[in-house]
CSV table of C-alpha atoms in Angstrom, one decimal:
chain,number,residue,atom,x,y,z
A,11,MET,CA,-4.8,13.9,28.5
A,12,LEU,CA,-1.7,13.5,26.4
A,13,LEU,CA,-0.2,10.2,25.4
A,14,LEU,CA,1.3,8.1,28.2
A,15,ASP,CA,3.8,5.3,27.9
A,16,HIS,CA,1.8,2.2,28.6
A,17,PHE,CA,4.7,-0.2,27.9
A,18,ARG,CA,7.5,1.1,30.2
A,19,PRO,CA,7.8,1.8,33.9
A,20,PRO,CA,6.5,3.4,35.9
A,21,LEU,CA,3.0,2.9,34.3
A,22,SER,CA,3.7,-0.6,32.9
A,23,THR,CA,4.4,-1.9,36.4
A,24,ARG,CA,1.0,-0.5,37.7
A,25,ARG,CA,-1.4,-1.1,34.8
A,26,HIS,CA,-1.8,-3.7,32.1
A,27,TRP,CA,-1.5,-2.2,28.6
A,28,HIS,CA,-3.9,-4.8,27.1
A,29,SER,CA,-6.7,-3.8,29.6
A,30,PHE,CA,-6.3,-0.2,28.5
A,31,HIS,CA,-6.3,-1.0,24.8
A,32,ASN,CA,-9.4,-3.1,25.3
A,33,ALA,CA,-11.2,-0.2,26.9
A,34,TRP,CA,-9.8,2.2,24.3
A,35,ALA,CA,-11.2,0.1,21.5
A,36,THR,CA,-14.6,0.1,23.2
A,37,TYR,CA,-14.7,3.9,23.5
A,38,LEU,CA,-13.6,4.2,19.8
A,39,ALA,CA,-16.5,2.0,18.7
A,40,SER,CA,-18.9,3.8,21.0
A,41,ASP,CA,-18.0,7.2,19.5
A,42,LEU,CA,-18.3,5.8,15.9
A,43,ASN,CA,-21.7,4.4,16.7
A,44,GLN,CA,-22.9,7.8,17.6
A,45,ARG,CA,-21.8,9.3,14.2
A,46,LEU,CA,-22.1,6.5,11.7
A,47,PRO,CA,-25.0,6.8,9.3
A,48,GLU,CA,-28.1,4.5,9.4
A,49,GLY,CA,-27.2,0.9,8.4
A,50,PHE,CA,-23.7,1.0,9.9
A,51,PHE,CA,-22.3,-0.1,13.3
A,52,ALA,CA,-18.9,-0.5,14.9
A,53,GLU,CA,-17.8,-3.1,17.4
A,54,PRO,CA,-14.5,-3.8,19.2
A,55,ASN,CA,-12.9,-7.1,18.5
A,56,VAL,CA,-10.5,-8.6,21.1
A,57,GLN,CA,-8.8,-11.9,20.5
A,58,PHE,CA,-6.5,-13.7,22.9
A,59,GLY,CA,-4.0,-16.0,21.2
A,60,THR,CA,-3.7,-19.6,22.2
A,61,GLU,CA,0.0,-19.2,22.7
A,62,VAL,CA,1.8,-16.4,24.6
A,63,GLN,CA,3.9,-15.6,21.6
A,64,PHE,CA,0.9,-14.6,19.5
A,65,GLY,CA,-0.2,-12.1,22.0
A,66,ILE,CA,-3.5,-10.2,21.9
A,67,GLU,CA,-5.3,-8.7,18.9
A,68,ILE,CA,-7.4,-5.7,19.5
A,69,ASP,CA,-9.2,-3.8,16.8
A,70,VAL,CA,-12.4,-2.0,16.0
A,71,ALA,CA,-14.5,-3.0,13.0
A,72,ALA,CA,-17.1,-0.9,11.2
A,73,PHE,CA,-19.8,-3.0,9.4
A,74,GLU,CA,-22.5,-2.2,6.9
A,75,GLU,CA,-25.6,-4.2,7.8
A,76,ASN,CA,-27.4,-4.1,4.4
A,77,SER,CA,-25.4,-3.1,1.4
A,78,GLU,CA,-28.5,-3.4,-0.9
A,79,ALA,CA,-30.6,-1.1,1.3
A,80,LEU,CA,-28.0,1.7,1.5
A,81,THR,CA,-26.7,3.5,-1.6
A,82,LEU,CA,-23.6,5.7,-0.9
A,83,THR,CA,-23.7,9.1,-2.6
A,84,PRO,CA,-21.0,11.8,-2.7
A,85,SER,CA,-22.9,13.7,-0.1
A,86,LEU,CA,-21.9,11.1,2.5
A,87,ALA,CA,-18.3,12.2,2.0
A,88,SER,CA,-19.2,15.7,3.2
A,89,PRO,CA,-17.9,16.9,6.6
A,90,ASP,CA,-19.1,15.0,9.6
A,91,ALA,CA,-21.9,17.1,11.2
A,92,SER,CA,-20.7,16.1,14.6
A,93,VAL,CA,-17.3,17.7,14.0
A,94,PRO,CA,-18.0,21.1,12.5
A,95,GLY,CA,-15.6,22.3,9.8
A,96,TRP,CA,-13.9,18.9,9.4
A,97,GLN,CA,-12.9,17.8,5.9
A,98,PRO,CA,-10.8,14.8,4.9
A,99,PRO,CA,-7.2,16.3,4.5
A,100,THR,CA,-5.0,15.8,1.5
A,101,PRO,CA,-3.2,12.4,1.7
A,102,THR,CA,0.3,12.5,3.0
A,103,GLN,CA,1.4,10.2,0.2
A,104,THR,CA,-0.1,8.2,-2.7
A,105,ILE,CA,1.5,5.1,-4.2
A,106,ALA,CA,0.5,3.2,-7.3
A,107,PHE,CA,0.0,-0.6,-7.2
A,108,GLU,CA,-1.4,-3.4,-9.4
A,109,SER,CA,-4.0,-5.7,-8.0
A,110,SER,CA,-3.3,-9.2,-9.1
A,111,ASP,CA,-6.0,-11.7,-10.0
A,112,ALA,CA,-3.8,-14.6,-8.9
A,113,ILE,CA,-5.6,-15.2,-5.6
A,114,VAL,CA,-5.7,-18.6,-3.8
A,115,GLU,CA,-8.1,-18.7,-0.9
A,116,VAL,CA,-11.0,-20.5,0.7
A,117,SER,CA,-14.1,-18.4,1.4
A,118,ILE,CA,-16.9,-19.6,3.7
A,119,LEU,CA,-20.0,-17.6,3.0
A,120,GLY,CA,-23.3,-17.8,5.0
A,121,SER,CA,-26.4,-18.1,2.9
A,122,GLU,CA,-28.4,-15.7,5.2
A,123,GLY,CA,-26.1,-12.8,4.5
A,124,GLY,CA,-24.6,-10.8,7.3
A,125,PRO,CA,-22.9,-7.5,7.9
A,126,ASN,CA,-20.2,-6.5,5.4
A,127,LEU,CA,-16.9,-5.2,6.8
A,128,ARG,CA,-16.2,-1.7,5.6
A,129,ALA,CA,-13.4,-0.4,7.8
A,130,ALA,CA,-11.0,-1.7,10.4
A,131,ILE,CA,-8.9,0.1,13.1
A,132,GLU,CA,-5.9,-1.9,14.3
A,133,LEU,CA,-4.3,-1.1,17.6
A,134,ALA,CA,-0.8,-2.6,17.3
A,135,SER,CA,0.5,-4.7,20.2
A,136,PRO,CA,4.1,-5.6,21.2
A,137,ALA,CA,3.6,-9.0,19.7
A,138,ASN,CA,2.6,-7.5,16.3
A,139,LYS,CA,6.0,-5.8,16.2
A,140,ASP,CA,8.1,-8.6,17.6
A,141,ARG,CA,9.1,-11.4,15.3
A,142,LEU,CA,9.1,-11.5,11.6
A,143,GLN,CA,6.3,-14.1,11.6
A,144,GLN,CA,4.0,-11.9,13.7
A,145,ARG,CA,4.8,-8.8,11.6
A,146,ASN,CA,4.1,-10.6,8.4
A,147,ALA,CA,0.8,-11.9,9.7
A,148,PHE,CA,-0.3,-8.4,10.8
A,149,VAL,CA,0.8,-6.8,7.5
A,150,SER,CA,-0.8,-9.5,5.5
A,151,LYS,CA,-4.1,-8.9,7.2
A,152,CYS,CA,-3.9,-5.2,6.6
A,153,GLU,CA,-3.0,-5.8,2.9
A,154,THR,CA,-6.0,-8.0,2.5
A,155,TYR,CA,-8.3,-5.4,3.9
A,156,LEU,CA,-7.0,-2.7,1.5
A,157,ARG,CA,-7.0,-4.9,-1.6
A,158,GLU,CA,-10.7,-5.6,-0.8
A,159,GLY,CA,-11.5,-1.9,-0.6
A,160,ILE,CA,-11.8,-1.9,3.2
A,161,GLY,CA,-10.7,1.3,4.9
A,162,LEU,CA,-7.9,0.9,7.4
A,163,VAL,CA,-6.3,2.9,10.3
A,164,ILE,CA,-3.3,1.5,12.2
A,165,VAL,CA,-2.6,3.0,15.6
A,166,ASP,CA,0.9,2.2,17.0
A,167,VAL,CA,1.8,3.5,20.4
A,168,VAL,CA,4.0,0.6,21.4
A,169,THR,CA,7.3,2.0,22.7
A,170,THR,CA,9.1,-1.3,23.4
A,171,ARG,CA,9.5,-2.5,19.8
A,172,GLN,CA,11.1,-0.5,17.0
A,173,ALA,CA,9.6,-2.3,13.9
A,174,ASN,CA,7.5,0.1,11.8
A,175,LEU,CA,4.4,-1.8,10.5
A,176,HIS,CA,3.4,1.2,8.4
A,177,GLN,CA,6.7,1.0,6.4
A,178,GLU,CA,6.4,-2.8,6.0
A,179,LEU,CA,2.8,-2.4,4.7
A,180,LEU,CA,3.9,0.2,2.1
A,181,GLU,CA,6.8,-2.0,0.9
A,182,ARG,CA,4.3,-4.8,0.5
A,183,PHE,CA,2.2,-2.7,-1.9
A,184,ALA,CA,5.1,-1.2,-3.7
A,185,GLY,CA,7.1,-4.4,-4.0
A,186,GLY,CA,5.3,-5.7,-7.1
A,187,SER,CA,5.0,-2.4,-9.0
A,188,ALA,CA,7.8,-0.5,-10.6
A,189,VAL,CA,5.8,2.7,-10.3
A,190,GLY,CA,4.9,2.1,-6.7
A,191,SER,CA,8.5,1.3,-5.8
A,192,ALA,CA,9.7,4.5,-7.4
A,193,ASN,CA,7.2,6.6,-5.5
A,194,LEU,CA,7.6,4.9,-2.1
A,195,GLN,CA,9.2,7.1,0.5
A,196,ARG,CA,11.8,4.9,2.1
A,197,ILE,CA,13.8,4.9,5.3
A,198,ALA,CA,17.6,5.0,5.3
A,199,PRO,CA,20.0,4.2,8.1
A,200,SER,CA,21.8,7.1,9.6
A,201,SER,CA,25.5,7.2,10.4
A,202,GLN,CA,24.7,6.7,14.1
A,203,GLY,CA,23.0,3.4,13.3
A,204,SER,CA,19.4,4.5,13.9
A,205,GLU,CA,17.0,4.8,11.1
A,206,GLN,CA,16.1,8.2,9.7
A,207,PRO,CA,13.8,9.3,6.9
A,208,HIS,CA,15.1,10.5,3.6
A,209,ALA,CA,14.6,14.2,2.8
A,210,ASP,CA,11.6,13.4,0.7
A,211,GLN,CA,9.6,12.0,3.6
A,212,PRO,CA,6.5,13.8,4.7
A,213,PRO,CA,7.1,16.7,7.3
A,214,GLY,CA,7.4,15.4,10.8
A,215,PHE,CA,8.1,11.8,9.7
A,216,ARG,CA,10.2,9.7,12.2
A,217,LEU,CA,10.5,6.0,12.6
A,218,ASP,CA,11.2,5.8,16.3
A,219,GLY,CA,8.0,7.3,17.7
A,220,SER,CA,4.4,6.4,17.8
A,221,TYR,CA,2.3,6.9,14.7
A,222,VAL,CA,-1.1,6.5,13.1
A,223,GLY,CA,-1.6,5.6,9.5
A,224,GLY,CA,-4.9,5.9,7.6
A,225,TYR,CA,-5.3,4.1,4.3
A,226,ARG,CA,-7.7,4.1,1.4
A,227,SER,CA,-7.3,2.0,-1.7
A,228,VAL,CA,-8.7,3.3,-5.0
A,229,ILE,CA,-9.1,0.7,-7.7
A,230,ASP,CA,-9.5,1.6,-11.4
A,231,CYS,CA,-12.6,-0.4,-12.1
A,232,SER,CA,-12.6,0.5,-15.8
A,233,SER,CA,-9.4,-1.5,-16.3
A,234,ALA,CA,-10.8,-4.5,-14.5
A,235,GLU,CA,-13.9,-4.4,-16.6
A,236,ARG,CA,-11.8,-4.6,-19.7
A,237,SER,CA,-10.6,-8.0,-18.4
A,238,GLN,CA,-7.0,-6.9,-18.1
A,239,PRO,CA,-4.7,-9.3,-16.1
A,240,SER,CA,-4.6,-6.8,-13.3
A,241,ALA,CA,-6.4,-3.6,-12.3
A,242,ALA,CA,-4.5,-0.4,-11.6
A,243,GLY,CA,-5.0,1.1,-8.3
A,244,SER,CA,-3.5,3.7,-5.8
A,245,LEU,CA,-3.1,3.6,-2.1
A,246,GLN,CA,-3.9,7.0,-0.4
A,247,ILE,CA,-2.0,7.4,2.9
A,248,TRP,CA,-2.5,9.7,5.8
A,249,TYR,CA,0.5,9.3,8.2
A,250,GLU,CA,1.3,11.3,11.4
A,251,CYS,CA,4.0,10.7,14.0
A,252,PHE,CA,3.9,11.8,17.6
A,253,GLY,CA,5.4,10.8,20.9
A,254,VAL,CA,4.8,10.4,24.6
A,255,GLY,CA,3.5,13.6,26.0
A,256,GLU,CA,1.8,14.7,22.8
A,257,ALA,CA,-1.8,14.6,21.6
A,258,LEU,CA,-3.0,12.0,19.2
A,259,PRO,CA,-4.0,13.3,15.7
A,260,THR,CA,-7.4,12.9,14.0
A,261,LEU,CA,-7.3,10.8,10.8
A,262,PRO,CA,-9.9,10.1,8.2
A,263,LEU,CA,-11.6,6.7,8.4
A,264,TRP,CA,-12.9,5.6,5.0
A,265,LEU,CA,-15.8,3.2,4.7
A,266,GLY,CA,-15.7,2.2,1.1
A,267,GLN,CA,-14.9,4.8,-1.6
A,268,GLN,CA,-17.2,7.6,-0.6
A,269,LEU,CA,-18.1,7.6,3.1
A,270,CYS,CA,-15.5,9.1,5.4
A,271,LEU,CA,-15.6,10.0,9.1
A,272,PRO,CA,-12.9,11.7,11.3
A,273,LEU,CA,-11.5,9.1,13.7
A,274,LEU,CA,-11.3,11.0,17.0
A,275,LEU,CA,-8.4,9.2,18.6
A,276,GLN,CA,-7.5,11.8,21.2
A,277,GLU,CA,-11.0,12.2,22.5
A,278,ALA,CA,-11.5,8.4,22.9
A,279,TYR,CA,-8.0,8.1,24.5
A,280,ALA,CA,-8.7,10.8,27.0
A,281,GLN,CA,-12.0,9.2,27.9
A,282,THR,CA,-10.3,5.9,28.4
A,283,CYS,CA,-7.7,7.5,30.7
A,284,ARG,CA,-10.5,9.0,32.8
A,285,SER,CA,-12.3,5.7,33.1
A,286,GLN,CA,-9.1,3.9,34.1
A,287,ARG,CA,-8.2,6.6,36.6
A,288,LEU,CA,-5.0,7.5,34.8
A,289,GLY,CA,-3.4,11.0,35.0
A,290,ASN,CA,-5.3,14.1,36.1
């Protein structure tokens, strides 16, 4: 089953996109739970906003149940045994950034100790891409994940909003770093008024289609240990565009610095379509 347009007629008049995304998140979590190593589990997270303008948040989170009991070794980054021959591909792009120690936050920690978040899969909604306030909230959440070393994948198949959350996330990271700003592959307006990528964009890059972005932050711990004001880091990026009528790509999902699994978006999408009686 290739990608359908869940946000425009005729499908949008017959089915609710949020019901489909809810089921899709469930199948993604179910697939991950069959392949995650001992001590990890994935669960879908669906949150309904108190106001219509804040929409619905749907994501999948992967947790580590006991970080002390499980020591990650390089062998865990080897190909997933359930997907023969798979290796994490070379990042599409890498940008440098500086992690600041100027953080103001309130943390509420339980004394019993619970699961630790290691990765998040965000399924973008129309509300996430609508107003500046919503976009900033979404990007800020993703930025927080990455600065804390949490793996991230953004899946955006929304066809009724043109904002590119991936681009806004990259600009957030590159904004405070001269090196990052210099390396950031930007989007420029075309003469026709639509936005087009520069020539140095990754092959197949386009702003007006659906896309998935995978992200892994790598922090130079040695600089942090020397009590420098900020620790140098880099953001590794896997980015692929596609459109309605095309298959969804497989991206690496990083859980920390060493453990990586292929995120089988197309397989979970096809299973969701079958369960929802969509297509053939």
